[in-house]
mmCIF file of C-alpha atoms and ligand atoms in Angstrom:
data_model
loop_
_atom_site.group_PDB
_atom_site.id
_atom_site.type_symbol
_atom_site.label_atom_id
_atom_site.label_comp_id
_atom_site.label_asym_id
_atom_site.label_seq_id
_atom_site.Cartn_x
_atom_site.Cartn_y
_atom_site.Cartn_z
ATOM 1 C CA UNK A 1 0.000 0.000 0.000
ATOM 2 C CA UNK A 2 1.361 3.323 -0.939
ATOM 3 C CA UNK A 3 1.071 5.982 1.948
ATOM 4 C CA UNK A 4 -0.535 8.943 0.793
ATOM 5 C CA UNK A 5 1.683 11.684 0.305
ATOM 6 C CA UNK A 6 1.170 15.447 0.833
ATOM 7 C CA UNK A 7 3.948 18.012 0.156
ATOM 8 C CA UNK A 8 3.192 21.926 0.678
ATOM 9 C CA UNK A 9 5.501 23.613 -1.643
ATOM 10 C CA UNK A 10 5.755 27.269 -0.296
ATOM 11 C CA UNK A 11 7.400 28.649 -3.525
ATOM 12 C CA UNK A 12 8.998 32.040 -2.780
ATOM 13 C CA UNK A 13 6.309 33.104 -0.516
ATOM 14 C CA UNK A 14 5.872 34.033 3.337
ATOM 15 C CA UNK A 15 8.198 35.472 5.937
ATOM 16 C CA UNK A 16 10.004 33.339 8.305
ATOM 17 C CA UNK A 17 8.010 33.833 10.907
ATOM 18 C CA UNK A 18 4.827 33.660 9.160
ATOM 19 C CA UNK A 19 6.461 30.036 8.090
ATOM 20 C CA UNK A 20 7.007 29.096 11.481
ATOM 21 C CA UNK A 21 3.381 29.976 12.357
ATOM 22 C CA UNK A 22 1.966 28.112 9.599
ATOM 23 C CA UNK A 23 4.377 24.434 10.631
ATOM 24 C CA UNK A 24 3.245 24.956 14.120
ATOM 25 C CA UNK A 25 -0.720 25.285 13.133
ATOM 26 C CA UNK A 26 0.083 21.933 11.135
ATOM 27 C CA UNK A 27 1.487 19.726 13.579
ATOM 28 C CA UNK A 28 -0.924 18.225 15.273
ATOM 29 C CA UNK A 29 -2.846 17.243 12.188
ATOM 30 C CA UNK A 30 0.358 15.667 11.028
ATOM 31 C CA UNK A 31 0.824 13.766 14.400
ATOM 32 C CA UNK A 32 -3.309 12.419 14.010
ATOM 33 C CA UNK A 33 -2.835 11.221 10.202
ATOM 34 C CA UNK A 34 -1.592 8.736 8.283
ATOM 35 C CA UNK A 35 -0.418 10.766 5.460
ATOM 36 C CA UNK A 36 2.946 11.851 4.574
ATOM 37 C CA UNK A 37 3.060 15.741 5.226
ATOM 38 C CA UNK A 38 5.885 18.095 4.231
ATOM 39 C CA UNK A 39 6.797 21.620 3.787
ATOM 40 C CA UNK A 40 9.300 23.075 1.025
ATOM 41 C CA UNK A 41 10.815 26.066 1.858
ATOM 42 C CA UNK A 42 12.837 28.853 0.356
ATOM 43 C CA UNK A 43 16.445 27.953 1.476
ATOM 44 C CA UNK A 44 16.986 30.356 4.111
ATOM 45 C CA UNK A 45 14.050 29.143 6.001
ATOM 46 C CA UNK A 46 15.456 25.377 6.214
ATOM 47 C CA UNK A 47 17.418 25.447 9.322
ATOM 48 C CA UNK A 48 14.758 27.245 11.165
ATOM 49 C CA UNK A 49 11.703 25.244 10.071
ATOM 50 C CA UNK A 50 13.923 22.424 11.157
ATOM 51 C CA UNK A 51 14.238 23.429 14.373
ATOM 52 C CA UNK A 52 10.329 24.229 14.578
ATOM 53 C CA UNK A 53 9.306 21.069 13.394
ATOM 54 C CA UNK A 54 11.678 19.130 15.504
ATOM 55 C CA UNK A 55 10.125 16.083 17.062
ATOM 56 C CA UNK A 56 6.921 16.331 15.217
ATOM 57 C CA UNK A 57 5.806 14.476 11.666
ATOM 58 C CA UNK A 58 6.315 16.641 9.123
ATOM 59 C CA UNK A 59 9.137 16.379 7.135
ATOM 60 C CA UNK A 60 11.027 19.134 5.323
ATOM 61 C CA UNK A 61 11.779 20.312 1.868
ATOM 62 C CA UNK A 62 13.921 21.721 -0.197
ATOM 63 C CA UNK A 63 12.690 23.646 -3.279
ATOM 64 C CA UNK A 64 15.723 23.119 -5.848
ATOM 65 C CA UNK A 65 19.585 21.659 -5.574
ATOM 66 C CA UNK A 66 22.696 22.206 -7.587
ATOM 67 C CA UNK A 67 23.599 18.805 -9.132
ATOM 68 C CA UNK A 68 27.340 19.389 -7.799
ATOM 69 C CA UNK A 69 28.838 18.296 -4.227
ATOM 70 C CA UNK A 70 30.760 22.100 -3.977
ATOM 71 C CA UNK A 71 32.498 24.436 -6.245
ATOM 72 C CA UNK A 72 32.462 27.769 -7.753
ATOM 73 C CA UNK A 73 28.854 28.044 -8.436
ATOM 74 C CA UNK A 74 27.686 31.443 -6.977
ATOM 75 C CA UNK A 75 24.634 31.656 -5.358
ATOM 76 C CA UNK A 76 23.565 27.803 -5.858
ATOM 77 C CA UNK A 77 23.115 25.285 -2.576
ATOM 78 C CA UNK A 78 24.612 21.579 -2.906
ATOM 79 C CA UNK A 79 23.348 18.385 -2.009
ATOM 80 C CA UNK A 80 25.174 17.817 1.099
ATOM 81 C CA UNK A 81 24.257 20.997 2.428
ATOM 82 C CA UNK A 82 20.870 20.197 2.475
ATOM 83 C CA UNK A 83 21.172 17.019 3.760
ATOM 84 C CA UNK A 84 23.919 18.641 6.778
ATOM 85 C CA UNK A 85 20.804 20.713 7.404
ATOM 86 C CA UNK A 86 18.321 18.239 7.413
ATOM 87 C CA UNK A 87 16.179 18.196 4.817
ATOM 88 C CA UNK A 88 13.784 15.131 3.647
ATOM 89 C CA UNK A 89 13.024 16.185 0.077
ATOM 90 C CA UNK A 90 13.947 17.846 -2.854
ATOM 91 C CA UNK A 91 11.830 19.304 -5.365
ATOM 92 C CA UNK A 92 13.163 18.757 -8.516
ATOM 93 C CA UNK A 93 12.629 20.020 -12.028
ATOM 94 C CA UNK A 94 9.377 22.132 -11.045
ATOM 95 C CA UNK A 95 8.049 23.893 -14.081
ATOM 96 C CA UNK A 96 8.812 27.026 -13.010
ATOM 97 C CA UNK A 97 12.784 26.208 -13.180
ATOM 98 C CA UNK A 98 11.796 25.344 -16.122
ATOM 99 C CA UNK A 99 10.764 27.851 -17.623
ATOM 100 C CA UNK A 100 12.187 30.724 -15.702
ATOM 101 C CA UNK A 101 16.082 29.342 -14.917
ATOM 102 C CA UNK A 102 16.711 27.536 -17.793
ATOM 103 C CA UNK A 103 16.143 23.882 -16.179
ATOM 104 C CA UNK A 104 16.178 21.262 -18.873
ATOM 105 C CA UNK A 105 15.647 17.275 -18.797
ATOM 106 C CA UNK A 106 19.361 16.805 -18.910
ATOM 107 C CA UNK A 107 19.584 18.698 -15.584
ATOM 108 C CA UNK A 108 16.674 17.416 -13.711
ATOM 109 C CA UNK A 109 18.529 14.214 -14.467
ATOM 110 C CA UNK A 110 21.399 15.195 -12.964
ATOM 111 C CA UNK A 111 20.039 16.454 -9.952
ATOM 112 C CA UNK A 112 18.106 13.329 -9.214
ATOM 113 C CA UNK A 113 20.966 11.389 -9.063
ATOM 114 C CA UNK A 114 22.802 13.197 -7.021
ATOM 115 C CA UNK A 115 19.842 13.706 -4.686
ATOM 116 C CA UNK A 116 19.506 10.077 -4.562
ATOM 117 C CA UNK A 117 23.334 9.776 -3.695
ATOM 118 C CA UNK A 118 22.718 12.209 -1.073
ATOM 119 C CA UNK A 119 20.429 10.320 0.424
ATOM 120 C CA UNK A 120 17.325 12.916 -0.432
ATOM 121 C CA UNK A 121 14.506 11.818 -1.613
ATOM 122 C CA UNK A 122 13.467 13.521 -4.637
ATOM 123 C CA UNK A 123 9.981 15.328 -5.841
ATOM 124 C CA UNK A 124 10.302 14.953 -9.685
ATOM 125 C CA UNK A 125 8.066 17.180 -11.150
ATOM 126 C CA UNK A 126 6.973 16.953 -14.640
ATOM 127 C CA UNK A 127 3.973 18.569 -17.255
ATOM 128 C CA UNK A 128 2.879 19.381 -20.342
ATOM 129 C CA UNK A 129 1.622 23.180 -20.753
ATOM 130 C CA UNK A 130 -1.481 24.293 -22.181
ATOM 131 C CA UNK A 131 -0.570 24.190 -26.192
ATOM 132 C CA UNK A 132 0.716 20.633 -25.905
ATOM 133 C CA UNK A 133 -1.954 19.117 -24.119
ATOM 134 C CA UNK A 134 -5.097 21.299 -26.613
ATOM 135 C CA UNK A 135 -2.388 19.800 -29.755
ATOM 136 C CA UNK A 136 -2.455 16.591 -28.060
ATOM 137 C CA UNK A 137 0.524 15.926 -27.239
ATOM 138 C CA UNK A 138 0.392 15.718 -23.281
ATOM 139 C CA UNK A 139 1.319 11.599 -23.381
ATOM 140 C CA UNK A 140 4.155 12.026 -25.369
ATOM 141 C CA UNK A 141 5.623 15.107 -23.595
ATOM 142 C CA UNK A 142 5.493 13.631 -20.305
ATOM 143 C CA UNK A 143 6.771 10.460 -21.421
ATOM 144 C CA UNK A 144 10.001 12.171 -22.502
ATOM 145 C CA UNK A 145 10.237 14.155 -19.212
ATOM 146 C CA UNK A 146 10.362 10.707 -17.219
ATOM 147 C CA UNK A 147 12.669 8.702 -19.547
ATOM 148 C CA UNK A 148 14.916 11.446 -19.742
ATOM 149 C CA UNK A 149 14.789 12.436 -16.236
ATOM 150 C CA UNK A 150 15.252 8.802 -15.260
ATOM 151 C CA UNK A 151 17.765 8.194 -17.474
ATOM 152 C CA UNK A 152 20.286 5.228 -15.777
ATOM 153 C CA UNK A 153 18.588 5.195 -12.375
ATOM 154 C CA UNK A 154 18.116 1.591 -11.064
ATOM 155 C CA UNK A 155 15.233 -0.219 -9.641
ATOM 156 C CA UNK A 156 15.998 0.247 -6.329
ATOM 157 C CA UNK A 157 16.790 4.317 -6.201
ATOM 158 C CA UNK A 158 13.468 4.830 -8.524
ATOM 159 C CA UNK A 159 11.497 3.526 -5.082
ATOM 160 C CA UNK A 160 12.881 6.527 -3.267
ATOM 161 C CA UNK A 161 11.715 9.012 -5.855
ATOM 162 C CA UNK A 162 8.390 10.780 -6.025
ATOM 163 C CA UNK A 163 6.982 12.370 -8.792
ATOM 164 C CA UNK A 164 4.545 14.969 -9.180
ATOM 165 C CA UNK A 165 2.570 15.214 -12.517
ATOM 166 C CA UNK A 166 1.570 18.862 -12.476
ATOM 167 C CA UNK A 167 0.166 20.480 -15.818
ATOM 168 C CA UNK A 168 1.859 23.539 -15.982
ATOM 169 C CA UNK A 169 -1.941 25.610 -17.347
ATOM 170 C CA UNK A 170 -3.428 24.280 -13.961
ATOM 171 C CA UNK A 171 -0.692 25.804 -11.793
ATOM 172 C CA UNK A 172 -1.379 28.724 -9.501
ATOM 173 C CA UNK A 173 -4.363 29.326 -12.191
ATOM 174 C CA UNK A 174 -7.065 28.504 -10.269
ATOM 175 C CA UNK A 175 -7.935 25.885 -13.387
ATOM 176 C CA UNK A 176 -7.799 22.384 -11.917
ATOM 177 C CA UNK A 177 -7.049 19.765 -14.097
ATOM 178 C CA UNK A 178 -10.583 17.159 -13.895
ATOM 179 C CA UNK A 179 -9.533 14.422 -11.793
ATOM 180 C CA UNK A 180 -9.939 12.059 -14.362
ATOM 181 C CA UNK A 181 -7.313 13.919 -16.799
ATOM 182 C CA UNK A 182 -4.917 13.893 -13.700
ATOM 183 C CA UNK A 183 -5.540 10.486 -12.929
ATOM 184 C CA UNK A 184 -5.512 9.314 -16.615
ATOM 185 C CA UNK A 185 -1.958 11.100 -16.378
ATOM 186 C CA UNK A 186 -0.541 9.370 -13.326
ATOM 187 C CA UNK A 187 -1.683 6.239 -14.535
ATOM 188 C CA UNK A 188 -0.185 6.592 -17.853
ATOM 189 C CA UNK A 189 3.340 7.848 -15.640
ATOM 190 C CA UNK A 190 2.956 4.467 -13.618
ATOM 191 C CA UNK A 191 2.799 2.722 -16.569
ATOM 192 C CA UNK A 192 5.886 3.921 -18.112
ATOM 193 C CA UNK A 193 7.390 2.701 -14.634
ATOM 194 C CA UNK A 194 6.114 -0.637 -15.317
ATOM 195 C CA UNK A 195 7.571 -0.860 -18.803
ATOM 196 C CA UNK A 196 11.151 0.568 -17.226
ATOM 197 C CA UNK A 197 11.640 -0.853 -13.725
ATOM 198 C CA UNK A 198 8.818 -3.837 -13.990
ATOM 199 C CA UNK A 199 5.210 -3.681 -11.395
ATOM 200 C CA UNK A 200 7.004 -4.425 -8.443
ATOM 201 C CA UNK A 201 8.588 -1.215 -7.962
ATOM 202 C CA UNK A 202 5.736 0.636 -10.857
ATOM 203 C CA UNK A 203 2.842 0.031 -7.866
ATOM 204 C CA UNK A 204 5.396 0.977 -5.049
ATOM 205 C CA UNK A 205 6.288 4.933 -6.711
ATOM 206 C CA UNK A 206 4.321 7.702 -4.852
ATOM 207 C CA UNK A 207 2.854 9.866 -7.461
ATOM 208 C CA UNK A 208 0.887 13.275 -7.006
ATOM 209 C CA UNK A 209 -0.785 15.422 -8.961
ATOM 210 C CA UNK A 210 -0.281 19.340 -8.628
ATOM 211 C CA UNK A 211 -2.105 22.324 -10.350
ATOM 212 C CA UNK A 212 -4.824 24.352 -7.953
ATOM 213 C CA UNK A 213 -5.041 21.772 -5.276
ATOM 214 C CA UNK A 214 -7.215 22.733 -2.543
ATOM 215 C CA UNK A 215 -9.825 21.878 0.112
ATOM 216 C CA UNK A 216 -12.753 22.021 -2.257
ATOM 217 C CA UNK A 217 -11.096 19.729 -4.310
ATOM 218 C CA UNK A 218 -8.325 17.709 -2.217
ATOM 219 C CA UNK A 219 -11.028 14.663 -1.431
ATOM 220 C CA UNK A 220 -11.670 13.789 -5.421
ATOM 221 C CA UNK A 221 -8.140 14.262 -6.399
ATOM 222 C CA UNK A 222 -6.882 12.069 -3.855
ATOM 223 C CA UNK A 223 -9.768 9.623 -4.260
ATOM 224 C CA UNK A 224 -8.322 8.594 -7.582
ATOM 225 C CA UNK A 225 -7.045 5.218 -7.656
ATOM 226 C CA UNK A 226 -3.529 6.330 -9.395
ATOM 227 C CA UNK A 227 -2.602 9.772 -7.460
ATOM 228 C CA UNK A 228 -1.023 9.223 -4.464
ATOM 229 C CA UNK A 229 -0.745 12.778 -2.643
ATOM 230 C CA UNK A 230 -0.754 16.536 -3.848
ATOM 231 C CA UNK A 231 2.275 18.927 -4.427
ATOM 232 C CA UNK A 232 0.697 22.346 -2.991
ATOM 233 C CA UNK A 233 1.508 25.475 -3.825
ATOM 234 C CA UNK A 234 -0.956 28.703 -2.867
ATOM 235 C CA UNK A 235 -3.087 26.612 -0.688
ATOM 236 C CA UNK A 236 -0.572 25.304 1.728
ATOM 237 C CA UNK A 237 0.063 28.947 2.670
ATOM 238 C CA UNK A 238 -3.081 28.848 4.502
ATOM 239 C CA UNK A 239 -2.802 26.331 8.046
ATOM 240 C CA UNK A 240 -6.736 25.704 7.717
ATOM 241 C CA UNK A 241 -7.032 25.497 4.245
ATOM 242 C CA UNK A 242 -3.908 22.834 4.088
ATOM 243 C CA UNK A 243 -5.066 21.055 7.108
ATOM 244 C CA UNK A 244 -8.067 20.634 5.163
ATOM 245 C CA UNK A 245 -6.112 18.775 1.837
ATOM 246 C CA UNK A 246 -4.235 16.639 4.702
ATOM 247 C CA UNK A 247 -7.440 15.782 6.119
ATOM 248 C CA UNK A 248 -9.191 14.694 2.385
HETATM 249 P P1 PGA B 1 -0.579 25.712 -7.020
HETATM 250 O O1 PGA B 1 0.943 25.284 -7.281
HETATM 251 O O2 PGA B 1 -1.141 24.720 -6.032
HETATM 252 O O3 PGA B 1 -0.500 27.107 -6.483
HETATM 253 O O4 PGA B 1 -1.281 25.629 -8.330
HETATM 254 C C1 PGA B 1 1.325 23.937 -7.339
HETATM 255 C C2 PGA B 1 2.798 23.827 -7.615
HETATM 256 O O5 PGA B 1 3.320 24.606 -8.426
HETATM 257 O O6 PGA B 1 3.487 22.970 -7.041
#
């Protein structure tokens, strides 16, 4: 059975101590439920959200990584110094590094691995935008997002990685995707998975859906036989409102 997994993925958005408000509102929901709860958060906020959630369930997030262990890379974070701070996850490849900093396939690749090597558990996040999926194409596009993105990771590492199918026209737009189209999507994802690493490890992979997520809407999305949790963005600013999704 795959434990339902809920991420919030802050973005570039609150200030610390509105942050610290918002993980303290959460934890005793996360103590009472089952699911998998997490909060990524801009990289200054890491060590103190550690320290806030200390002893409770929710585990922490990262929002990006440099592929690289150190080096001349100005302004970039490293593996290791996420996981020296403690951090869970790792969002990887989210469509707005995409589109705004020049994140390709070939990179997302490259940071999964070494995310994996660092022992953090990656949020691969992939999507079609609005013109492929009304020409069609959303299947194919995603399909070459995942085998690229995967590219030589084994069996046993690809059980360690989530991924988040989030079409990028249903992102902070209000515009959910239908749950069936999501859960069409993650299905289709899975089954790539299957053809790759076999059913074993294909029925093992958490994967969520993101794209206007919310209370009104958590319980159907996460109903769906093939999504596994949610990748937040503007409704896990809100402690009710997130509470709420955990709570589907
Ligand atoms: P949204 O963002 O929930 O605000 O649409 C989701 C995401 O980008 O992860």
């Amino acid at each position: 059975m795959r434990v339902p997994f809920i991420a919030g993925n802050w973005k570039m958005n609150l200030s610390l101590e509105e942050g610290k408000a918002l993980v303290n509102e959460l934890k005793e929901t996360a103590s009472k439920t089952d699911v998998q709860v997490a909060v990524c958060v801009p990289f200054v906020y890491l060590s103190a959200i550690k320290e806030e959630i200390k002893g409770s369930k929710i585990k922490l997030g990262a929002q990006n990584m440099h592929w690289e262990e150190s080096g001349a890379y100005t302004g970039e974070v490293s593996p290791s110094m996420l996981k020296e701070i403690g951090a869970d996850y790792v969002v990887i490849g989210h469509s707005e590094r995409r589109e705004y900093f020049a994140e390709t396939d070939e990179t997302v690749n490259k940071k999964i691995k070494s995310a994996l090597v660092h022992d953090l558990l990656p949020i691969f996040c992939c999507g079609e935008s609005l013109e492929t999926r009304e020409a069609g194409n959303e299947k194919t596009w995603v399909r070459e997002q995942i085998i690229k993105g995967l590219d030589g990771i084994d069996q046993e590492d690809m059980k360690k990685i989530v991924i988040a199918y989030e079409p990028i026209w249903a992102i902070g737009t209000g515009k959910t995707a239908t749950s069936e189209q999501a859960n069409e999507m993650c299905a289709y994802i899975r089954s790539i998975l299957e053809e790759k690493y076999g059913s074993e490890v294909s029925e093992e992979v958490i994967i969520q859906y993101g794209g206007s997520v919310k209370a009104a809407n958590a319980t159907e999305i996460m109903n769906q036989e093939d999504i596994d949790g949610a990748l937040v963005g503007g409704a896990s600013l809100k402690g009710a409102e997130f509470i709420d999704i955990i709570n589907f």
